């Protein structure tokens, strides 16, 4: 069975940094990197010692969940590590921000993270881990980042809850804030 890490938001920022850290610290058969920008994901292949599988996918599109599920079903890997680093926020007042932008933040920061956890769990075993990226905004209401802060509060609460639920299975969950 192939032992892998799955990292979302891997084309830039914290996601990309997690790719480098996982490559350095873990012995895996492959790292699956997920983000929208294919060329940025492909760059990682030359920068890592672990084989990297670029998966260009927009996690705010519901069709991506079926594609990810199909990949898992076809390969049946052990997902040793799932890192949900995909996410974004926009600064501004709630009433002046476009509805599509606000719903996009919710879709990526909360809905996609939830889907990735649920779809990956059947392929996780004792000793495997989930790392979800929260934020300092997880802890309190944040004016001018209201939707972003609310989604990160969701990530923290969700991570704590599933961490408790998965404890008996020996699957670890951490929310990075």
Tab-separated table of N, CA and C in Angstrom:
chain	number	residue	atom	x	y	z
A	1	UNK	N	0.854	-1.179	0.000
A	1	UNK	CA	0.000	0.000	0.000
A	1	UNK	C	0.896	1.237	0.000
A	2	UNK	N	0.585	2.150	-0.894
A	2	UNK	CA	1.336	3.399	-1.005
A	2	UNK	C	0.993	4.309	0.180
A	3	UNK	N	2.021	4.857	0.822
A	3	UNK	CA	1.852	5.767	1.960
A	3	UNK	C	2.064	7.189	1.456
A	4	UNK	N	1.038	8.040	1.601
A	4	UNK	CA	1.087	9.380	1.020
A	4	UNK	C	0.744	10.463	2.033
A	5	UNK	N	1.082	11.687	1.649
A	5	UNK	CA	0.568	12.897	2.293
A	5	UNK	C	-0.258	13.612	1.240
A	6	UNK	N	-1.321	14.248	1.656
A	6	UNK	CA	-2.151	15.075	0.784
A	6	UNK	C	-2.116	16.486	1.355
A	7	UNK	N	-1.721	17.443	0.511
A	7	UNK	CA	-1.601	18.826	0.970
A	7	UNK	C	-2.377	19.730	0.030
A	8	UNK	N	-3.387	20.416	0.563
A	8	UNK	CA	-4.160	21.363	-0.240
A	8	UNK	C	-3.539	22.752	-0.118
A	9	UNK	N	-3.833	23.591	-1.089
A	9	UNK	CA	-3.265	24.938	-1.082
A	9	UNK	C	-1.758	24.905	-1.277
A	10	UNK	N	-1.265	23.885	-1.970
A	10	UNK	CA	0.169	23.609	-2.054
A	10	UNK	C	0.932	24.486	-3.039
A	11	UNK	N	0.246	25.317	-3.787
A	11	UNK	CA	0.948	26.110	-4.806
A	11	UNK	C	1.636	27.345	-4.239
A	12	UNK	N	1.262	27.757	-3.026
A	12	UNK	CA	1.873	28.958	-2.455
A	12	UNK	C	1.656	29.004	-0.946
A	13	UNK	N	2.273	29.988	-0.320
A	13	UNK	CA	2.040	30.275	1.093
A	13	UNK	C	2.329	29.111	2.022
A	14	UNK	N	1.500	28.991	3.031
A	14	UNK	CA	1.681	27.953	4.049
A	14	UNK	C	1.611	26.555	3.437
A	15	UNK	N	0.733	26.361	2.479
A	15	UNK	CA	0.623	25.051	1.843
A	15	UNK	C	1.930	24.611	1.225
A	16	UNK	N	2.561	25.510	0.484
A	16	UNK	CA	3.845	25.203	-0.155
A	16	UNK	C	4.919	24.917	0.904
A	17	UNK	N	4.927	25.691	1.975
A	17	UNK	CA	5.891	25.467	3.047
A	17	UNK	C	5.673	24.108	3.719
A	18	UNK	N	4.429	23.703	3.842
A	18	UNK	CA	4.151	22.376	4.389
A	18	UNK	C	4.691	21.283	3.472
A	19	UNK	N	4.617	21.480	2.172
A	19	UNK	CA	5.180	20.493	1.238
A	19	UNK	C	6.659	20.300	1.534
A	20	UNK	N	7.388	21.402	1.660
A	20	UNK	CA	8.826	21.311	1.941
A	20	UNK	C	9.089	20.618	3.283
A	21	UNK	N	8.304	20.955	4.294
A	21	UNK	CA	8.494	20.361	5.623
A	21	UNK	C	8.186	18.862	5.612
A	22	UNK	N	7.110	18.480	4.964
A	22	UNK	CA	6.733	17.065	4.885
A	22	UNK	C	7.798	16.290	4.119
A	23	UNK	N	8.264	16.860	3.023
A	23	UNK	CA	9.309	16.216	2.229
A	23	UNK	C	10.569	15.966	3.071
A	24	UNK	N	10.896	16.905	3.920
A	24	UNK	CA	12.106	16.818	4.750
A	24	UNK	C	11.942	15.851	5.923
A	25	UNK	N	10.765	15.845	6.546
A	25	UNK	CA	10.590	15.147	7.821
A	25	UNK	C	9.971	13.756	7.742
A	26	UNK	N	9.325	13.411	6.637
A	26	UNK	CA	8.602	12.141	6.557
A	26	UNK	C	9.174	11.250	5.462
A	27	UNK	N	9.056	9.953	5.661
A	27	UNK	CA	9.394	8.962	4.638
A	27	UNK	C	8.079	8.495	4.022
A	28	UNK	N	7.781	8.999	2.842
A	28	UNK	CA	6.523	8.687	2.167
A	28	UNK	C	6.803	8.203	0.758
A	29	UNK	N	5.826	7.529	0.189
A	29	UNK	CA	5.945	7.090	-1.198
A	29	UNK	C	5.614	8.217	-2.174
A	30	UNK	N	4.747	9.134	-1.728
A	30	UNK	CA	4.326	10.214	-2.627
A	30	UNK	C	3.672	11.326	-1.816
A	31	UNK	N	3.780	12.536	-2.334
A	31	UNK	CA	3.041	13.674	-1.777
A	31	UNK	C	2.090	14.148	-2.867
A	32	UNK	N	0.807	14.122	-2.556
A	32	UNK	CA	-0.198	14.635	-3.484
A	32	UNK	C	-0.405	16.110	-3.158
A	33	UNK	N	-0.149	16.970	-4.119
A	33	UNK	CA	-0.279	18.412	-3.904
A	33	UNK	C	-1.471	18.919	-4.722
A	34	UNK	N	-2.347	19.628	-4.041
A	34	UNK	CA	-3.601	20.077	-4.648
A	34	UNK	C	-3.691	21.596	-4.585
A	35	UNK	N	-3.979	22.194	-5.724
A	35	UNK	CA	-4.238	23.632	-5.831
A	35	UNK	C	-4.702	23.898	-7.267
A	36	UNK	N	-5.079	25.133	-7.535
A	36	UNK	CA	-5.578	25.482	-8.875
A	36	UNK	C	-4.467	25.640	-9.903
A	37	UNK	N	-3.306	26.125	-9.492
A	37	UNK	CA	-2.242	26.490	-10.439
A	37	UNK	C	-1.318	25.308	-10.728
A	38	UNK	N	-1.580	24.634	-11.833
A	38	UNK	CA	-0.844	23.428	-12.218
A	38	UNK	C	0.661	23.662	-12.304
A	39	UNK	N	1.066	24.747	-12.950
A	39	UNK	CA	2.498	25.000	-13.148
A	39	UNK	C	3.223	25.176	-11.814
A	40	UNK	N	2.571	25.792	-10.840
A	40	UNK	CA	3.190	25.959	-9.507
A	40	UNK	C	3.334	24.616	-8.804
A	41	UNK	N	2.362	23.739	-9.013
A	41	UNK	CA	2.443	22.401	-8.422
A	41	UNK	C	3.545	21.583	-9.084
A	42	UNK	N	3.663	21.702	-10.388
A	42	UNK	CA	4.681	20.951	-11.124
A	42	UNK	C	6.095	21.369	-10.717
A	43	UNK	N	6.279	22.622	-10.345
A	43	UNK	CA	7.593	23.093	-9.875
A	43	UNK	C	8.071	22.300	-8.665
A	44	UNK	N	7.134	21.857	-7.850
A	44	UNK	CA	7.483	21.129	-6.634
A	44	UNK	C	8.157	19.788	-6.936
A	45	UNK	N	7.885	19.228	-8.105
A	45	UNK	CA	8.478	17.933	-8.460
A	45	UNK	C	10.004	18.007	-8.467
A	46	UNK	N	10.545	19.102	-8.932
A	46	UNK	CA	11.999	19.261	-8.998
A	46	UNK	C	12.597	19.716	-7.670
A	47	UNK	N	11.763	20.166	-6.744
A	47	UNK	CA	12.249	20.732	-5.489
A	47	UNK	C	12.182	19.769	-4.313
A	48	UNK	N	11.604	18.589	-4.520
A	48	UNK	CA	11.404	17.641	-3.422
A	48	UNK	C	12.085	16.313	-3.721
A	49	UNK	N	12.549	15.654	-2.672
A	49	UNK	CA	13.137	14.317	-2.847
A	49	UNK	C	12.046	13.253	-2.955
A	50	UNK	N	10.913	13.496	-2.286
A	50	UNK	CA	9.781	12.579	-2.354
A	50	UNK	C	9.046	12.816	-3.665
A	51	UNK	N	8.618	11.757	-4.360
A	51	UNK	CA	7.825	11.975	-5.566
A	51	UNK	C	6.571	12.817	-5.260
A	52	UNK	N	6.339	13.801	-6.096
A	52	UNK	CA	5.220	14.724	-5.927
A	52	UNK	C	4.229	14.503	-7.066
A	53	UNK	N	2.968	14.343	-6.716
A	53	UNK	CA	1.915	14.221	-7.725
A	53	UNK	C	1.117	15.514	-7.765
A	54	UNK	N	1.281	16.317	-8.811
A	54	UNK	CA	0.491	17.543	-8.940
A	54	UNK	C	-0.961	17.206	-9.297
A	55	UNK	N	-1.877	17.768	-8.547
A	55	UNK	CA	-3.304	17.565	-8.802
A	55	UNK	C	-3.944	18.941	-8.915
A	56	UNK	N	-4.004	19.475	-10.144
A	56	UNK	CA	-4.630	20.788	-10.301
A	56	UNK	C	-6.145	20.668	-10.115
A	57	UNK	N	-6.643	21.324	-9.094
A	57	UNK	CA	-8.042	21.160	-8.719
A	57	UNK	C	-8.496	22.401	-7.965
A	58	UNK	N	-9.686	22.865	-8.276
A	58	UNK	CA	-10.287	23.992	-7.565
A	58	UNK	C	-11.231	23.441	-6.506
A	59	UNK	N	-10.810	23.464	-5.260
A	59	UNK	CA	-11.604	22.871	-4.191
A	59	UNK	C	-12.862	23.654	-3.852
A	60	UNK	N	-13.040	24.816	-4.459
A	60	UNK	CA	-14.315	25.513	-4.264
A	60	UNK	C	-15.367	25.008	-5.256
A	61	UNK	N	-14.976	24.114	-6.149
A	61	UNK	CA	-15.874	23.483	-7.114
A	61	UNK	C	-16.245	22.094	-6.597
A	62	UNK	N	-17.521	21.855	-6.377
A	62	UNK	CA	-17.973	20.577	-5.821
A	62	UNK	C	-17.533	19.372	-6.645
A	63	UNK	N	-17.318	19.536	-7.933
A	63	UNK	CA	-16.887	18.424	-8.780
A	63	UNK	C	-15.513	17.907	-8.367
A	64	UNK	N	-14.719	18.750	-7.732
A	64	UNK	CA	-13.387	18.320	-7.313
A	64	UNK	C	-13.455	17.216	-6.257
A	65	UNK	N	-14.499	17.199	-5.453
A	65	UNK	CA	-14.612	16.183	-4.407
A	65	UNK	C	-14.789	14.800	-5.023
A	66	UNK	N	-15.595	14.711	-6.059
A	66	UNK	CA	-15.798	13.427	-6.738
A	66	UNK	C	-14.497	12.967	-7.398
A	67	UNK	N	-13.762	13.898	-7.988
A	67	UNK	CA	-12.490	13.546	-8.625
A	67	UNK	C	-11.489	13.032	-7.589
A	68	UNK	N	-11.402	13.687	-6.444
A	68	UNK	CA	-10.507	13.255	-5.375
A	68	UNK	C	-10.926	11.879	-4.851
A	69	UNK	N	-12.215	11.708	-4.634
A	69	UNK	CA	-12.734	10.419	-4.160
A	69	UNK	C	-12.384	9.309	-5.149
A	70	UNK	N	-12.539	9.567	-6.443
A	70	UNK	CA	-12.213	8.574	-7.471
A	70	UNK	C	-10.728	8.214	-7.442
A	71	UNK	N	-9.867	9.200	-7.240
A	71	UNK	CA	-8.425	8.934	-7.158
A	71	UNK	C	-8.106	8.018	-5.975
A	72	UNK	N	-8.722	8.307	-4.839
A	72	UNK	CA	-8.493	7.482	-3.653
A	72	UNK	C	-9.001	6.056	-3.875
A	73	UNK	N	-10.187	5.931	-4.439
A	73	UNK	CA	-10.754	4.603	-4.680
A	73	UNK	C	-9.911	3.803	-5.665
A	74	UNK	N	-9.356	4.461	-6.665
A	74	UNK	CA	-8.552	3.768	-7.670
A	74	UNK	C	-7.213	3.298	-7.096
A	75	UNK	N	-6.578	4.115	-6.249
A	75	UNK	CA	-5.238	3.805	-5.751
A	75	UNK	C	-5.216	3.156	-4.375
A	76	UNK	N	-6.236	3.401	-3.576
A	76	UNK	CA	-6.330	2.878	-2.213
A	76	UNK	C	-5.034	3.076	-1.405
A	77	UNK	N	-4.564	4.323	-1.342
A	77	UNK	CA	-3.342	4.585	-0.578
A	77	UNK	C	-3.641	4.706	0.911
A	78	UNK	N	-2.608	4.702	1.708
A	78	UNK	CA	-2.741	5.095	3.105
A	78	UNK	C	-2.460	6.590	3.153
A	79	UNK	N	-3.454	7.367	3.572
A	79	UNK	CA	-3.258	8.811	3.731
A	79	UNK	C	-2.672	9.007	5.124
A	80	UNK	N	-1.342	9.021	5.176
A	80	UNK	CA	-0.651	9.147	6.454
A	80	UNK	C	-0.809	10.553	7.035
A	81	UNK	N	-0.916	11.528	6.137
A	81	UNK	CA	-0.994	12.921	6.571
A	81	UNK	C	-1.873	13.703	5.612
A	82	UNK	N	-2.886	14.353	6.141
A	82	UNK	CA	-3.726	15.272	5.368
A	82	UNK	C	-3.512	16.659	5.943
A	83	UNK	N	-3.074	17.579	5.088
A	83	UNK	CA	-2.885	18.961	5.523
A	83	UNK	C	-3.802	19.847	4.695
A	84	UNK	N	-4.778	20.427	5.347
A	84	UNK	CA	-5.726	21.334	4.702
A	84	UNK	C	-5.226	22.766	4.868
A	85	UNK	N	-4.464	23.228	3.858
A	85	UNK	CA	-3.901	24.578	3.903
A	85	UNK	C	-4.572	25.517	2.905
A	86	UNK	N	-5.469	25.007	2.087
A	86	UNK	CA	-6.171	25.866	1.127
A	86	UNK	C	-7.097	26.812	1.889
A	87	UNK	N	-7.096	28.063	1.493
A	87	UNK	CA	-7.987	29.017	2.131
A	87	UNK	C	-7.611	30.433	1.759
A	88	UNK	N	-8.524	31.346	2.017
A	88	UNK	CA	-8.252	32.764	1.786
A	88	UNK	C	-9.248	33.618	2.541
A	89	UNK	N	-8.937	34.899	2.613
A	89	UNK	CA	-9.824	35.867	3.234
A	89	UNK	C	-9.723	37.189	2.504
A	90	UNK	N	-10.710	38.018	2.695
A	90	UNK	CA	-10.725	39.352	2.089
A	90	UNK	C	-11.024	40.380	3.163
A	91	UNK	N	-10.280	41.470	3.136
A	91	UNK	CA	-10.437	42.539	4.106
A	91	UNK	C	-11.486	43.517	3.608
A	92	UNK	N	-12.439	43.862	4.464
A	92	UNK	CA	-13.464	44.839	4.119
A	92	UNK	C	-14.660	44.706	5.034
A	93	UNK	N	-15.582	45.627	4.912
A	93	UNK	CA	-16.785	45.547	5.735
A	93	UNK	C	-17.735	44.517	5.130
A	94	UNK	N	-18.428	43.837	6.001
A	94	UNK	CA	-19.337	42.774	5.587
A	94	UNK	C	-20.349	43.270	4.563
A	95	UNK	N	-20.952	44.424	4.822
A	95	UNK	CA	-22.025	44.898	3.952
A	95	UNK	C	-21.531	45.470	2.619
A	96	UNK	N	-20.244	45.663	2.470
A	96	UNK	CA	-19.714	46.190	1.210
A	96	UNK	C	-19.031	45.125	0.352
A	97	UNK	N	-18.857	43.941	0.897
A	97	UNK	CA	-18.188	42.878	0.149
A	97	UNK	C	-19.209	42.119	-0.703
A	98	UNK	N	-18.803	41.759	-1.915
A	98	UNK	CA	-19.678	41.014	-2.826
A	98	UNK	C	-20.074	39.667	-2.233
A	99	UNK	N	-21.314	39.281	-2.465
A	99	UNK	CA	-21.821	38.010	-1.953
A	99	UNK	C	-20.992	36.827	-2.466
A	100	UNK	N	-20.667	36.810	-3.754
A	100	UNK	CA	-19.879	35.702	-4.307
A	100	UNK	C	-18.527	35.567	-3.623
A	101	UNK	N	-17.891	36.679	-3.294
A	101	UNK	CA	-16.611	36.628	-2.594
A	101	UNK	C	-16.761	36.024	-1.202
A	102	UNK	N	-17.805	36.421	-0.498
A	102	UNK	CA	-18.012	35.911	0.852
A	102	UNK	C	-18.352	34.418	0.832
A	103	UNK	N	-19.182	34.019	-0.110
A	103	UNK	CA	-19.524	32.598	-0.208
A	103	UNK	C	-18.323	31.773	-0.659
A	104	UNK	N	-17.457	32.360	-1.479
A	104	UNK	CA	-16.237	31.675	-1.896
A	104	UNK	C	-15.315	31.381	-0.720
A	105	UNK	N	-15.215	32.329	0.199
A	105	UNK	CA	-14.410	32.125	1.405
A	105	UNK	C	-14.971	30.955	2.214
A	106	UNK	N	-16.278	30.922	2.367
A	106	UNK	CA	-16.921	29.838	3.110
A	106	UNK	C	-16.698	28.501	2.400
A	107	UNK	N	-16.878	28.499	1.086
A	107	UNK	CA	-16.717	27.259	0.321
A	107	UNK	C	-15.327	26.672	0.473
A	108	UNK	N	-14.308	27.492	0.378
A	108	UNK	CA	-12.945	26.963	0.447
A	108	UNK	C	-12.499	26.706	1.881
A	109	UNK	N	-12.691	27.669	2.760
A	109	UNK	CA	-12.162	27.555	4.119
A	109	UNK	C	-12.897	26.527	4.969
A	110	UNK	N	-14.185	26.347	4.753
A	110	UNK	CA	-14.964	25.441	5.602
A	110	UNK	C	-15.454	24.204	4.843
A	111	UNK	N	-16.146	24.426	3.732
A	111	UNK	CA	-16.743	23.293	3.020
A	111	UNK	C	-15.693	22.359	2.431
A	112	UNK	N	-14.707	22.892	1.744
A	112	UNK	CA	-13.681	22.048	1.124
A	112	UNK	C	-12.875	21.305	2.186
A	113	UNK	N	-12.522	21.980	3.268
A	113	UNK	CA	-11.786	21.344	4.355
A	113	UNK	C	-12.579	20.174	4.926
A	114	UNK	N	-13.862	20.375	5.122
A	114	UNK	CA	-14.730	19.323	5.643
A	114	UNK	C	-14.771	18.137	4.679
A	115	UNK	N	-14.933	18.420	3.400
A	115	UNK	CA	-14.996	17.359	2.389
A	115	UNK	C	-13.691	16.569	2.334
A	116	UNK	N	-12.563	17.276	2.362
A	116	UNK	CA	-11.265	16.592	2.286
A	116	UNK	C	-11.060	15.676	3.490
A	117	UNK	N	-11.473	16.111	4.658
A	117	UNK	CA	-11.363	15.258	5.850
A	117	UNK	C	-12.228	14.011	5.696
A	118	UNK	N	-13.475	14.202	5.334
A	118	UNK	CA	-14.406	13.077	5.241
A	118	UNK	C	-13.982	12.076	4.166
A	119	UNK	N	-13.536	12.577	3.015
A	119	UNK	CA	-13.136	11.697	1.924
A	119	UNK	C	-11.830	10.964	2.218
A	120	UNK	N	-10.949	11.566	2.997
A	120	UNK	CA	-9.649	10.952	3.305
A	120	UNK	C	-9.726	9.935	4.429
A	121	UNK	N	-10.653	10.092	5.350
A	121	UNK	CA	-10.695	9.237	6.541
A	121	UNK	C	-10.750	7.736	6.271
A	122	UNK	N	-11.477	7.263	5.266
A	122	UNK	CA	-11.472	5.809	5.026
A	122	UNK	C	-10.081	5.258	4.676
A	123	UNK	N	-9.163	6.128	4.342
A	123	UNK	CA	-7.810	5.721	3.936
A	123	UNK	C	-6.770	6.057	5.006
A	124	UNK	N	-7.258	6.369	6.195
A	124	UNK	CA	-6.367	6.720	7.306
A	124	UNK	C	-6.430	5.630	8.375
A	125	UNK	N	-5.281	5.414	9.031
A	125	UNK	CA	-5.143	4.357	10.024
A	125	UNK	C	-4.534	4.915	11.307
A	126	UNK	N	-4.428	4.050	12.289
A	126	UNK	CA	-3.814	4.426	13.558
A	126	UNK	C	-2.441	5.042	13.296
A	127	UNK	N	-2.188	6.203	13.900
A	127	UNK	CA	-0.920	6.905	13.743
A	127	UNK	C	-0.916	7.947	12.636
A	128	UNK	N	-1.962	8.010	11.849
A	128	UNK	CA	-2.064	9.019	10.793
A	128	UNK	C	-2.596	10.323	11.382
A	129	UNK	N	-2.449	11.428	10.618
A	129	UNK	CA	-2.773	12.749	11.171
A	129	UNK	C	-3.456	13.654	10.167
A	130	UNK	N	-4.265	14.551	10.712
A	130	UNK	CA	-4.891	15.639	9.963
A	130	UNK	C	-4.411	16.939	10.580
A	131	UNK	N	-3.938	17.840	9.730
A	131	UNK	CA	-3.575	19.188	10.171
A	131	UNK	C	-4.434	20.166	9.393
A	132	UNK	N	-5.250	20.917	10.107
A	132	UNK	CA	-6.111	21.931	9.498
A	132	UNK	C	-5.578	23.314	9.854
A	133	UNK	N	-5.504	24.183	8.864
A	133	UNK	CA	-5.027	25.534	9.132
A	133	UNK	C	-6.163	26.432	9.593
A	134	UNK	N	-6.066	26.810	10.840
A	134	UNK	CA	-6.958	27.811	11.397
A	134	UNK	C	-6.283	29.163	11.258
A	135	UNK	N	-6.378	29.964	12.291
A	135	UNK	CA	-5.815	31.301	12.255
A	135	UNK	C	-5.933	31.899	13.652
A	136	UNK	N	-5.179	32.952	13.924
A	136	UNK	CA	-5.439	33.695	15.156
A	136	UNK	C	-6.856	34.243	15.144
A	137	UNK	N	-7.422	34.378	13.956
A	137	UNK	CA	-8.817	34.828	13.829
A	137	UNK	C	-9.812	33.771	14.289
A	138	UNK	N	-9.332	32.568	14.593
A	138	UNK	CA	-10.208	31.495	15.069
A	138	UNK	C	-10.766	31.767	16.457
A	139	UNK	N	-10.100	32.603	17.225
A	139	UNK	CA	-10.380	32.737	18.640
A	139	UNK	C	-11.397	33.813	19.003
A	140	UNK	N	-11.671	34.748	18.097
A	140	UNK	CA	-12.549	35.876	18.439
A	140	UNK	C	-13.138	36.475	17.168
A	141	UNK	N	-14.219	37.216	17.287
A	141	UNK	CA	-14.745	37.918	16.119
A	141	UNK	C	-13.721	38.934	15.605
A	142	UNK	N	-13.610	39.044	14.292
A	142	UNK	CA	-12.613	39.933	13.698
A	142	UNK	C	-13.306	40.894	12.728
A	143	UNK	N	-13.586	42.131	13.160
A	143	UNK	CA	-14.177	43.104	12.250
A	143	UNK	C	-13.292	43.300	11.012
A	144	UNK	N	-13.929	43.502	9.884
A	144	UNK	CA	-13.287	43.704	8.585
A	144	UNK	C	-12.700	42.420	7.997
A	145	UNK	N	-12.784	41.348	8.749
A	145	UNK	CA	-12.460	39.999	8.262
A	145	UNK	C	-13.530	39.044	8.793
A	146	UNK	N	-14.765	39.517	8.839
A	146	UNK	CA	-15.827	38.798	9.545
A	146	UNK	C	-16.079	37.389	9.009
A	147	UNK	N	-16.175	37.241	7.713
A	147	UNK	CA	-16.459	35.915	7.147
A	147	UNK	C	-15.233	35.013	7.286
A	148	UNK	N	-14.061	35.546	6.987
A	148	UNK	CA	-12.826	34.779	7.146
A	148	UNK	C	-12.696	34.292	8.592
A	149	UNK	N	-12.834	35.204	9.551
A	149	UNK	CA	-12.721	34.838	10.960
A	149	UNK	C	-13.739	33.788	11.364
A	150	UNK	N	-14.951	33.923	10.862
A	150	UNK	CA	-15.999	32.947	11.182
A	150	UNK	C	-15.649	31.573	10.618
A	151	UNK	N	-15.095	31.531	9.405
A	151	UNK	CA	-14.718	30.224	8.835
A	151	UNK	C	-13.565	29.608	9.620
A	152	UNK	N	-12.656	30.429	10.100
A	152	UNK	CA	-11.531	29.885	10.862
A	152	UNK	C	-11.971	29.437	12.255
A	153	UNK	N	-12.990	30.082	12.820
A	153	UNK	CA	-13.574	29.597	14.070
A	153	UNK	C	-14.219	28.227	13.840
A	154	UNK	N	-14.851	28.063	12.679
A	154	UNK	CA	-15.402	26.763	12.297
A	154	UNK	C	-14.297	25.716	12.234
A	155	UNK	N	-13.185	26.059	11.580
A	155	UNK	CA	-12.073	25.117	11.429
A	155	UNK	C	-11.567	24.674	12.806
A	156	UNK	N	-11.422	25.596	13.723
A	156	UNK	CA	-10.960	25.257	15.065
A	156	UNK	C	-11.963	24.350	15.777
A	157	UNK	N	-13.224	24.720	15.778
A	157	UNK	CA	-14.252	23.929	16.455
A	157	UNK	C	-14.389	22.545	15.820
A	158	UNK	N	-14.420	22.494	14.506
A	158	UNK	CA	-14.521	21.237	13.774
A	158	UNK	C	-13.317	20.338	14.086
A	159	UNK	N	-12.124	20.909	14.067
A	159	UNK	CA	-10.913	20.124	14.330
A	159	UNK	C	-10.927	19.547	15.746
A	160	UNK	N	-11.325	20.355	16.706
A	160	UNK	CA	-11.405	19.861	18.088
A	160	UNK	C	-12.407	18.710	18.191
A	161	UNK	N	-13.545	18.873	17.542
A	161	UNK	CA	-14.594	17.854	17.627
A	161	UNK	C	-14.168	16.543	16.972
A	162	UNK	N	-13.655	16.611	15.743
A	162	UNK	CA	-13.284	15.349	15.098
A	162	UNK	C	-12.030	14.748	15.741
A	163	UNK	N	-11.201	15.600	16.314
A	163	UNK	CA	-10.050	15.085	17.048
A	163	UNK	C	-10.486	14.179	18.189
A	164	UNK	N	-11.525	14.590	18.868
A	164	UNK	CA	-12.081	13.787	19.968
A	164	UNK	C	-12.702	12.507	19.424
A	165	UNK	N	-13.448	12.634	18.320
A	165	UNK	CA	-14.112	11.470	17.724
A	165	UNK	C	-13.109	10.446	17.197
A	166	UNK	N	-11.989	10.900	16.675
A	166	UNK	CA	-11.017	10.004	16.043
A	166	UNK	C	-9.951	9.492	17.008
A	167	UNK	N	-9.979	9.986	18.233
A	167	UNK	CA	-8.968	9.587	19.226
A	167	UNK	C	-8.934	8.074	19.418
A	168	UNK	N	-10.092	7.439	19.494
A	168	UNK	CA	-10.131	5.987	19.722
A	168	UNK	C	-9.560	5.207	18.531
A	169	UNK	N	-9.536	5.807	17.369
A	169	UNK	CA	-8.951	5.166	16.184
A	169	UNK	C	-7.447	5.456	16.067
A	170	UNK	N	-6.924	6.320	16.941
A	170	UNK	CA	-5.510	6.635	16.909
A	170	UNK	C	-5.139	7.587	15.787
A	171	UNK	N	-6.110	8.335	15.272
A	171	UNK	CA	-5.870	9.350	14.242
A	171	UNK	C	-5.821	10.695	14.948
A	172	UNK	N	-4.735	11.412	14.723
A	172	UNK	CA	-4.509	12.692	15.397
A	172	UNK	C	-5.014	13.853	14.546
A	173	UNK	N	-5.588	14.845	15.195
A	173	UNK	CA	-6.076	16.040	14.507
A	173	UNK	C	-5.515	17.262	15.223
A	174	UNK	N	-4.975	18.171	14.432
A	174	UNK	CA	-4.432	19.406	14.984
A	174	UNK	C	-4.918	20.574	14.137
A	175	UNK	N	-5.263	21.652	14.811
A	175	UNK	CA	-5.605	22.897	14.124
A	175	UNK	C	-4.503	23.893	14.420
A	176	UNK	N	-3.864	24.379	13.379
A	176	UNK	CA	-2.789	25.353	13.527
A	176	UNK	C	-3.397	26.749	13.519
A	177	UNK	N	-3.228	27.460	14.605
A	177	UNK	CA	-3.784	28.816	14.709
A	177	UNK	C	-2.656	29.820	14.862
